[in-house]
Coordinates of N, CA and C in Angstrom, one line a residue:
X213 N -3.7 -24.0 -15.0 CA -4.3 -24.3 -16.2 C -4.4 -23.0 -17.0
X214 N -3.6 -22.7 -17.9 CA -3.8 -21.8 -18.8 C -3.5 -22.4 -20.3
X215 N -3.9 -21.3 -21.1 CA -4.1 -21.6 -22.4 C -3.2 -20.7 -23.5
X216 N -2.5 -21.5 -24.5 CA -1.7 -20.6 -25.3 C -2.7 -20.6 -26.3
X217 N -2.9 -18.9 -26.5 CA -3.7 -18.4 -27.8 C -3.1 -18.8 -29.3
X218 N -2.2 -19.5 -29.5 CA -1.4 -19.9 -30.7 C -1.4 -21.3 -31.3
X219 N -1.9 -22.0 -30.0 CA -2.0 -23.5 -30.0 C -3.1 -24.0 -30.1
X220 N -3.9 -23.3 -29.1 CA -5.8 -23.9 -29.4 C -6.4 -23.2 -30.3
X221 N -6.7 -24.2 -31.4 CA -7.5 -23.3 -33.1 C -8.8 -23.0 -31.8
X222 N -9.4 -23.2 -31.7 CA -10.6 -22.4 -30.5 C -10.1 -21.0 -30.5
X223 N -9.3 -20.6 -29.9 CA -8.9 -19.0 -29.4 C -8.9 -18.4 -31.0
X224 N -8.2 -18.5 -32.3 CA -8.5 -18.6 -33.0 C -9.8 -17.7 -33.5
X225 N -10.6 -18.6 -33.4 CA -12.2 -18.3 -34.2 C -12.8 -17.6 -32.5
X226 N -12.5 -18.0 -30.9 CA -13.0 -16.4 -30.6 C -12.2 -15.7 -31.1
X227 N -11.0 -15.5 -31.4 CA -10.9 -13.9 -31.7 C -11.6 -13.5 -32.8
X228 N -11.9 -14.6 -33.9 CA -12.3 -14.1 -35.1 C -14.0 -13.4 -34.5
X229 N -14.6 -14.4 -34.2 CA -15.9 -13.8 -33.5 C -16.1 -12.2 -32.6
X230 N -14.6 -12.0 -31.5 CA -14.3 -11.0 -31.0 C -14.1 -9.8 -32.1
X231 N -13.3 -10.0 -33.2 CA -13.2 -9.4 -34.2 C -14.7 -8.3 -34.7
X232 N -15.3 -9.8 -35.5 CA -16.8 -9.3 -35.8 C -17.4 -8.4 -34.4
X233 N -17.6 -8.7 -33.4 CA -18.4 -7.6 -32.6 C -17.8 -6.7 -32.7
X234 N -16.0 -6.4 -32.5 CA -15.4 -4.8 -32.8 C -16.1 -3.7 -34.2
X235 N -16.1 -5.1 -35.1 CA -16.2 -3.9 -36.0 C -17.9 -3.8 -35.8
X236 N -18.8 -4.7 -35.4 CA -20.2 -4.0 -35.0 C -20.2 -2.9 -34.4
X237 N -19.5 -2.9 -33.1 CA -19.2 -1.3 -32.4 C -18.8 -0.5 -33.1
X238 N -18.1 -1.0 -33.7 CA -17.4 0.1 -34.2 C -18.5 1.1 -35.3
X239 N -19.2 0.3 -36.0 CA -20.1 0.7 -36.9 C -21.5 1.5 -36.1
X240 N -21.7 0.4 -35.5 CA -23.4 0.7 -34.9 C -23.6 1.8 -33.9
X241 N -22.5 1.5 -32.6 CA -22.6 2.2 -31.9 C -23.0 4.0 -32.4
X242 N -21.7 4.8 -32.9 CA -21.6 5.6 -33.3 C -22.7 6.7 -34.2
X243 N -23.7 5.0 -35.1 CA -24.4 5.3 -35.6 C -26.1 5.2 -34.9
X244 N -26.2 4.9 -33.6 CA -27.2 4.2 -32.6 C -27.4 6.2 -32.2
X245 N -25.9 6.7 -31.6 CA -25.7 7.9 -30.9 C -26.2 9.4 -32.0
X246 N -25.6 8.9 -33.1 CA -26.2 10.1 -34.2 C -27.5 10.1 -35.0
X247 N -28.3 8.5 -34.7 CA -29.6 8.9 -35.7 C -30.7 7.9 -34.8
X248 N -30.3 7.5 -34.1 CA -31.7 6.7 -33.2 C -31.8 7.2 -32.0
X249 N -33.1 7.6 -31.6 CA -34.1 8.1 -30.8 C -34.4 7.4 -29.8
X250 N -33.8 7.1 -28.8 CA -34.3 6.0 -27.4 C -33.5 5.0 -27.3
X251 N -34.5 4.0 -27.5 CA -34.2 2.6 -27.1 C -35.6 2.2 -28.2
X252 N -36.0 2.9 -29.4 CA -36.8 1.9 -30.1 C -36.9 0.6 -30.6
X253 N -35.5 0.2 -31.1 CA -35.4 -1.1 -31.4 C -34.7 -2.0 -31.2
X254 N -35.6 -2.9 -30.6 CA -35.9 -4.2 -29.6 C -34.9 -5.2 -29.8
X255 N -34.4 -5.1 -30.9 CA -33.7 -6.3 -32.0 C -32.4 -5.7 -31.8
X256 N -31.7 -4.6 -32.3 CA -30.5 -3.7 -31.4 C -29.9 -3.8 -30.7
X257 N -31.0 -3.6 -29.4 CA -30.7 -3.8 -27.7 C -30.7 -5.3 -27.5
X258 N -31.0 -6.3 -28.1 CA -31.0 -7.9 -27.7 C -29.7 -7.9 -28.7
X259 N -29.2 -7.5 -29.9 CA -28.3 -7.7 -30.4 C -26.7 -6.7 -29.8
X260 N -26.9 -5.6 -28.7 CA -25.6 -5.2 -28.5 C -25.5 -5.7 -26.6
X261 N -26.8 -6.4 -26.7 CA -26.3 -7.2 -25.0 C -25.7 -8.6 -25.1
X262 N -25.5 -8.9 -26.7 CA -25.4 -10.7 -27.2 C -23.8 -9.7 -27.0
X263 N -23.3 -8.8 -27.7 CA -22.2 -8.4 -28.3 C -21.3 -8.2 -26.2
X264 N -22.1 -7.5 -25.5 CA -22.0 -7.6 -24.0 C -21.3 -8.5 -23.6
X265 N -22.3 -9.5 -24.0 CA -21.7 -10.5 -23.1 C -20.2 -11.2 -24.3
X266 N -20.2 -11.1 -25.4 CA -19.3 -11.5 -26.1 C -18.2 -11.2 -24.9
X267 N -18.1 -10.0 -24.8 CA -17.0 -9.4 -24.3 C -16.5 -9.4 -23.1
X268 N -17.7 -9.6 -22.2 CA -17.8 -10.1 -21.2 C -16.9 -11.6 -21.0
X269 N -17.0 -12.3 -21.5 CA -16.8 -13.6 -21.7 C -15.2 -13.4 -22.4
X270 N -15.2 -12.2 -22.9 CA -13.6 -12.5 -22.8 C -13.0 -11.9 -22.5
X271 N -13.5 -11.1 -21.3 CA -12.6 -10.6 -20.3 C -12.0 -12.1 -19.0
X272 N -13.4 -12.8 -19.1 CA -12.9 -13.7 -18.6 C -12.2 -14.6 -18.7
X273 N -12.1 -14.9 -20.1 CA -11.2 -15.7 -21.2 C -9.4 -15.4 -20.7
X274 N -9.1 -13.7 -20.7 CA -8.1 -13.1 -20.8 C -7.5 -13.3 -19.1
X275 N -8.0 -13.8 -18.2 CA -7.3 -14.8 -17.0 C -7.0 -15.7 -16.9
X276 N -7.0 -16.3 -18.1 CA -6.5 -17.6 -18.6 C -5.4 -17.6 -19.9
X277 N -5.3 -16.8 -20.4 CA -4.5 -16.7 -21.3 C -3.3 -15.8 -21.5
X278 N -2.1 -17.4 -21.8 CA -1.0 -17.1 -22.0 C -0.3 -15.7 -22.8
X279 N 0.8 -15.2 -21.9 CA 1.3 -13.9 -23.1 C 2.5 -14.2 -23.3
X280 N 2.7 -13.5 -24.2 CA 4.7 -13.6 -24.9 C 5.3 -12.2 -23.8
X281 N 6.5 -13.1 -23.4 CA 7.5 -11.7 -23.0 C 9.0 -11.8 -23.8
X282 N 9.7 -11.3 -23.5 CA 11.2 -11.4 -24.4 C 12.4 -11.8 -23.7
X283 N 13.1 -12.7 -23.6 CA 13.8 -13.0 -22.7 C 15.4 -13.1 -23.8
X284 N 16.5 -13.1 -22.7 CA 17.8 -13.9 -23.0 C 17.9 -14.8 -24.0
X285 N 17.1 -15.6 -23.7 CA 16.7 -17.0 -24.3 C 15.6 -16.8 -25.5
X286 N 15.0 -15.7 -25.9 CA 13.8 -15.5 -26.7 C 12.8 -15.5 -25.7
X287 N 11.9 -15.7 -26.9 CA 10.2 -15.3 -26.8 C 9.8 -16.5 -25.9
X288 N 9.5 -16.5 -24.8 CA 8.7 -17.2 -23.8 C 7.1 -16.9 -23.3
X289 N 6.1 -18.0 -23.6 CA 4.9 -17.7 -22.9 C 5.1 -17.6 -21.4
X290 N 4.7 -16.9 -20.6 CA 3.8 -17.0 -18.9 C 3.0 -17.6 -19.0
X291 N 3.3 -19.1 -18.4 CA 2.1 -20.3 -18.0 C 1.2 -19.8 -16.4
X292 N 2.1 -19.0 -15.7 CA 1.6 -18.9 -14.4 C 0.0 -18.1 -14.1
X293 N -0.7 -19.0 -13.7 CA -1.7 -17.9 -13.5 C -2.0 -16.8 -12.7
X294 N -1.2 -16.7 -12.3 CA -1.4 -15.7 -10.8 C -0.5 -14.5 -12.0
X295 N 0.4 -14.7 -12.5 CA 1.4 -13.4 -13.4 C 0.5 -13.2 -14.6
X296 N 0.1 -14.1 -15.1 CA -1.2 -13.9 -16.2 C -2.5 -12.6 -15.5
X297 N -2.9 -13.4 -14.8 CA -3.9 -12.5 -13.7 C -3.6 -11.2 -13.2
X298 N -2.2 -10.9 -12.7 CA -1.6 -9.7 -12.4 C -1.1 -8.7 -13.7
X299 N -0.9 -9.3 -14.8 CA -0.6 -8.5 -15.9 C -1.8 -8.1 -16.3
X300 N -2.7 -8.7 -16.9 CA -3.7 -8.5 -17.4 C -4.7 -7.5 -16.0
X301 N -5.1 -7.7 -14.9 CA -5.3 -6.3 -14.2 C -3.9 -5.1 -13.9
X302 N -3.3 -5.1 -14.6 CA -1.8 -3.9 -14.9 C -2.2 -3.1 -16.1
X303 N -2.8 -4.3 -17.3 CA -2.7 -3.3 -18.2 C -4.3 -3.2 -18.8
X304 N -4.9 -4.0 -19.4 CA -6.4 -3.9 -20.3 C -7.7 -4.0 -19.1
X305 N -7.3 -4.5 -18.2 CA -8.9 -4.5 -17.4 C -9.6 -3.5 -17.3
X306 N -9.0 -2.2 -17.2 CA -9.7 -1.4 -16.3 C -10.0 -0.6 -17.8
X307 N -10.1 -0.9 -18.8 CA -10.3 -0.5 -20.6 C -11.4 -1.5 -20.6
X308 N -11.1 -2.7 -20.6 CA -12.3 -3.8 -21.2 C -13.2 -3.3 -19.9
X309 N -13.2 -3.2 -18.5 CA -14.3 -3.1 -17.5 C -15.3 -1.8 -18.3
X310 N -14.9 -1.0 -18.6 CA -15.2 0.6 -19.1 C -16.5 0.3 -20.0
X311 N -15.7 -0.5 -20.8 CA -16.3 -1.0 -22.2 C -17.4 -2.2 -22.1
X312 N -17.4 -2.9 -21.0 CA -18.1 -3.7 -21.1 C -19.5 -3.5 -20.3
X313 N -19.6 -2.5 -19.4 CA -20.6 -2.0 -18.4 C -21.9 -0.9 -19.5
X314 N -23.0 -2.1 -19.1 CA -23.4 -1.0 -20.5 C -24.3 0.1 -19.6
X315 N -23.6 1.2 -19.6 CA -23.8 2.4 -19.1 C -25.4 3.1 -19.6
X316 N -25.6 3.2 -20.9 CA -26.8 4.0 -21.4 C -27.9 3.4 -20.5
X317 N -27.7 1.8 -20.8 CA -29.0 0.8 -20.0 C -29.0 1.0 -18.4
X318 N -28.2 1.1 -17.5 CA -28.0 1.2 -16.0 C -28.5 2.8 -15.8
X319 N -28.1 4.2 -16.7 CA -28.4 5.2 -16.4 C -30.3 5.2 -16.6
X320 N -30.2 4.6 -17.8 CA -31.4 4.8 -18.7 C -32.7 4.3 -17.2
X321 N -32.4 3.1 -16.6 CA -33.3 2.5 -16.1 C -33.4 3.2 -14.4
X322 N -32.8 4.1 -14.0 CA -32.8 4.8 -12.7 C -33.2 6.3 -13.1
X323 N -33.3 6.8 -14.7 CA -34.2 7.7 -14.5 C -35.9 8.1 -14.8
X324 N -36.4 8.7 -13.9 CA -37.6 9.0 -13.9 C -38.2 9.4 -15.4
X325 N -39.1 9.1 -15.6 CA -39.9 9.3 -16.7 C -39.9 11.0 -17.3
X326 N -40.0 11.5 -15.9 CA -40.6 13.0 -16.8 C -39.0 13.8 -17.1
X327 N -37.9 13.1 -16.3 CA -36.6 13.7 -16.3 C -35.8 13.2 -17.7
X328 N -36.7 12.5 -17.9 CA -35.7 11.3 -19.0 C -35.7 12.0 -19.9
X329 N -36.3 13.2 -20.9 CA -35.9 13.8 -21.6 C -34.6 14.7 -21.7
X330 N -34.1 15.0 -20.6 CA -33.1 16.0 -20.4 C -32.1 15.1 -20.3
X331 N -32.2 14.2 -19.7 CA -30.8 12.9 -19.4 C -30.6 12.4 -21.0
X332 N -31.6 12.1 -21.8 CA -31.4 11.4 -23.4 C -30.2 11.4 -23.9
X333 N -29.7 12.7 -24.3 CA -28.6 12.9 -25.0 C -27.6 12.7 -24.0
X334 N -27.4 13.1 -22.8 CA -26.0 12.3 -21.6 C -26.1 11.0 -21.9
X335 N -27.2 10.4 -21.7 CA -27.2 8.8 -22.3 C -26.6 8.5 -23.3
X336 N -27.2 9.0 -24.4 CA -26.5 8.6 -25.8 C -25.3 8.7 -25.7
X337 N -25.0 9.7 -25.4 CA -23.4 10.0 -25.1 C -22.7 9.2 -24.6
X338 N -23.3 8.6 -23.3 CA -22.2 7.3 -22.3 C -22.5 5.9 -23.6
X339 N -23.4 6.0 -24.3 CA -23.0 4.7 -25.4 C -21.4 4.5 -25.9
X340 N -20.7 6.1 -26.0 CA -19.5 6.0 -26.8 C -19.1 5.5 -26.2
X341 N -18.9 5.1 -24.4 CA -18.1 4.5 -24.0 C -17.5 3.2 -24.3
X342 N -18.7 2.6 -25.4 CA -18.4 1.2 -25.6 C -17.4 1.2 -27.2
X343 N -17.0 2.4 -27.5 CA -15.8 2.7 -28.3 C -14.7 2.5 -28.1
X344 N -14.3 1.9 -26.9 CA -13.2 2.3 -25.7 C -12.8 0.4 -26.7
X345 N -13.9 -0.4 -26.6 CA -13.5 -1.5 -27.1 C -12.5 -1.6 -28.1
X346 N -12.3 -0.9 -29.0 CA -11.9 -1.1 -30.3 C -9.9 -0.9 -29.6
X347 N -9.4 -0.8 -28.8 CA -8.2 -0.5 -28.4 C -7.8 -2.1 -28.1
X348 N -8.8 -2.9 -28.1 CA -8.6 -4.7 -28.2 C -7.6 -4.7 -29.6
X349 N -8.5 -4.5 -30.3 CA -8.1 -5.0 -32.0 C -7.0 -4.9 -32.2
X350 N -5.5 -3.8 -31.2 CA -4.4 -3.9 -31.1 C -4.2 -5.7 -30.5
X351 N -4.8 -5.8 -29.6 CA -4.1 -7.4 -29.3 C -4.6 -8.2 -30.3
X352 N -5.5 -8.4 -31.2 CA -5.7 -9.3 -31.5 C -5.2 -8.8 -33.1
X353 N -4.6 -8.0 -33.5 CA -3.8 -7.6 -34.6 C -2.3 -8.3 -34.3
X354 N -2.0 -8.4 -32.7 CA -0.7 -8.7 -32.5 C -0.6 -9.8 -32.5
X355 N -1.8 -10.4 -32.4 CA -1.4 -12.0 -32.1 C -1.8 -12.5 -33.8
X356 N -2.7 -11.9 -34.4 CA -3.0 -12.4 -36.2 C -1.5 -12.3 -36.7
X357 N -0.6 -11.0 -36.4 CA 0.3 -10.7 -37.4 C 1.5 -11.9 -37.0
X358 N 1.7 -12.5 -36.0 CA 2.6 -13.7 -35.5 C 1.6 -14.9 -36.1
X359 N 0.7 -14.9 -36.0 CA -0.1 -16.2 -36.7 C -0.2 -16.6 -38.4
X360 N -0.7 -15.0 -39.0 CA -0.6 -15.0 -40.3 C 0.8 -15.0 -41.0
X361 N 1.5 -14.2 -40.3 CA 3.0 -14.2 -41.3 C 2.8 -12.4 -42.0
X362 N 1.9 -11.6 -41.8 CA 1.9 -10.2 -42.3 C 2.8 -9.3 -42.4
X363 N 3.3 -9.0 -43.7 CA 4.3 -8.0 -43.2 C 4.6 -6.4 -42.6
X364 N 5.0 -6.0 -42.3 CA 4.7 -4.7 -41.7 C 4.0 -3.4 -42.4
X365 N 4.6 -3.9 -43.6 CA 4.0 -2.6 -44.4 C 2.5 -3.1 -45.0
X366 N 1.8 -4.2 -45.1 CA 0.9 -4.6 -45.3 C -0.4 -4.5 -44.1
X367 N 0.3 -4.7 -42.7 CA -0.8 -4.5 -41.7 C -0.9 -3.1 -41.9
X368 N 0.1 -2.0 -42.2 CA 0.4 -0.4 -41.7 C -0.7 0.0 -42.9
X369 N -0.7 -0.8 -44.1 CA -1.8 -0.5 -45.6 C -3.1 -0.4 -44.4
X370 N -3.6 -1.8 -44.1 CA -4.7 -2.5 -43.9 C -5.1 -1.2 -42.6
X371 N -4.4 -1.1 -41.7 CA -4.5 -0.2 -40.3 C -4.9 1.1 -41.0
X372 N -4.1 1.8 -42.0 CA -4.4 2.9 -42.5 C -5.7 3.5 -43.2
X373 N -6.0 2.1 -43.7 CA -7.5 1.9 -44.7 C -8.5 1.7 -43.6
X374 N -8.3 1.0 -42.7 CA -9.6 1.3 -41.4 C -9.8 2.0 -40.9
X375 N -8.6 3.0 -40.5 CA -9.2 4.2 -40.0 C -9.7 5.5 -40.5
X376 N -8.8 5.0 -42.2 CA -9.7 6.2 -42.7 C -11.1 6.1 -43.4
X377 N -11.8 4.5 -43.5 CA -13.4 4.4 -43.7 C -13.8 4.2 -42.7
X378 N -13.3 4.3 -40.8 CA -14.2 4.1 -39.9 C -13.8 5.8 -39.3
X379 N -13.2 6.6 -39.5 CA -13.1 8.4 -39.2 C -14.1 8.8 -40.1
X380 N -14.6 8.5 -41.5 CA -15.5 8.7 -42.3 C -16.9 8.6 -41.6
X381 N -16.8 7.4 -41.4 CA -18.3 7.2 -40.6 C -18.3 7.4 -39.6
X382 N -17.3 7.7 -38.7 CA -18.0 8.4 -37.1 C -18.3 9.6 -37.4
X383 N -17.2 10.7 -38.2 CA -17.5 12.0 -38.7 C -19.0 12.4 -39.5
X384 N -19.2 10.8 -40.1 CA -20.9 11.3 -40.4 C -21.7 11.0 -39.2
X385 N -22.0 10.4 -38.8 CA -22.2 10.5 -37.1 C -22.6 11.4 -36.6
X386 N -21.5 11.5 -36.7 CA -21.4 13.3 -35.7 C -21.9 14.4 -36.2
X387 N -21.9 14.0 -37.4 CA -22.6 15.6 -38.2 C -24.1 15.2 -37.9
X388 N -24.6 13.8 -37.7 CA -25.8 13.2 -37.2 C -26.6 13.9 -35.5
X389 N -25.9 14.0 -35.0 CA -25.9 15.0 -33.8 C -26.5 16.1 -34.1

C-alpha cells in the first residue's frame, strides 16, 4: 500500500501545510536564537512542538510515498514498499531525524538549574538544528514544479527572491546575537 503524491489531492494540501511550517522555521527559529531569552513563551513552545510533530508525521508519511525514477520506458513511480523504505533511509532520513529531535528541549530539561546559565546559549544554538528542515522545500519544489507546470526560469526568479529576504533575516538574527 503506497501512495502517489500526484494522484491523492490530500498529499497536496500536506505539502501545502508542510510548506507553511518550513517557512515558520525558517522565520521564527532563527529569530527565537537572536532575541528570546529562555523558554518564556508558552504559546511558542506549544506552537514549534504542533510544527514537531507536523514533521514528524511526515517523516512517517515519506514510507509510504511513491517516487519518480527514469527509465528506458520513461518516468516510472516505485510502488514497492520495501524500495520506497530503503530509498528514503539512503537519502533524507537521517536530515529529517536531525531536524525533527527537538534538541534545545531534551538538553534544556537534563540541565541543573544553577548550570543552566552557562549551557543557555549551546541551547539556543542546537535550536538551528531545526534549520536543517528547510533542505525538504527542495522535494516539495520538485514535486509543485511537475504539478504546477513552472517554468525554469520562473522557479530560479521565485528561489532567488527567497533566499535573498530569508539571508536578510537570518543576517539580522545574527547581528541579534
Amino acid at each position: 500500500w503506497s501512495i502517489n503524491p500526484e494522484a491523492v489531492k490530500a498529499c497536496r494540501k500536506w505539502d501545502q501545510l508542510v510548506a507553511i511550517c518550513l517557512v515558520f522555521t525558517c522565520i521564527v527559529t532563527p529569530y527565537e536564537v537572536g532575541f528570546l531569552e529562555g523558554d518564556a513563551n508558552q504559546t511558542l513552545f506549544v506552537i514549534n512542538r504542533l510544527v514537531d510533530l507536523v514533521f514528524t508525521i511526515d517523516m512517517g508519511l515519506q514510507f509510504f510515498l511513491q517516487y519518480q525514477i527514469n527509465t528506458d520506458k520513461g518516468v516510472v513511480y516505485v510502488t514497492s514498499l520495501r524500495e520506497i523504505a530503503r530509498n528514503y533511509l539512503r537519502g533524507w532520513f537521517a536530515i529529517d531525524l536531525v531536524s525533527v529531535v527537538p534538541v534545545d528541549t531534551v538538553v534544556g530539561s537534563f540541565v541543573a538549574g544553577g548550570s543552566k546559565l552557562r549551557v543557555l546559549k549551546v541551547v539556543r544554538a542546537l535550536r538551528l538544528l531545526k534549520l536543517v528542515r528547510i533542505l525538504r522545500a527542495s522535494r516539495l519544489l520538485k514535486r509543485w514544479q511537475s504539478n504546477f507546470g513552472f517554468s525554469q526560469q520562473k522557479l530560479a526568479l521565485v528561489h532567488f527572491l527567497g533566499l535573498l529576504v530569508i539571508s536578510g533575516h537570518w543576517l539580522a538574527c545574527l547581528w541579534g546575537l
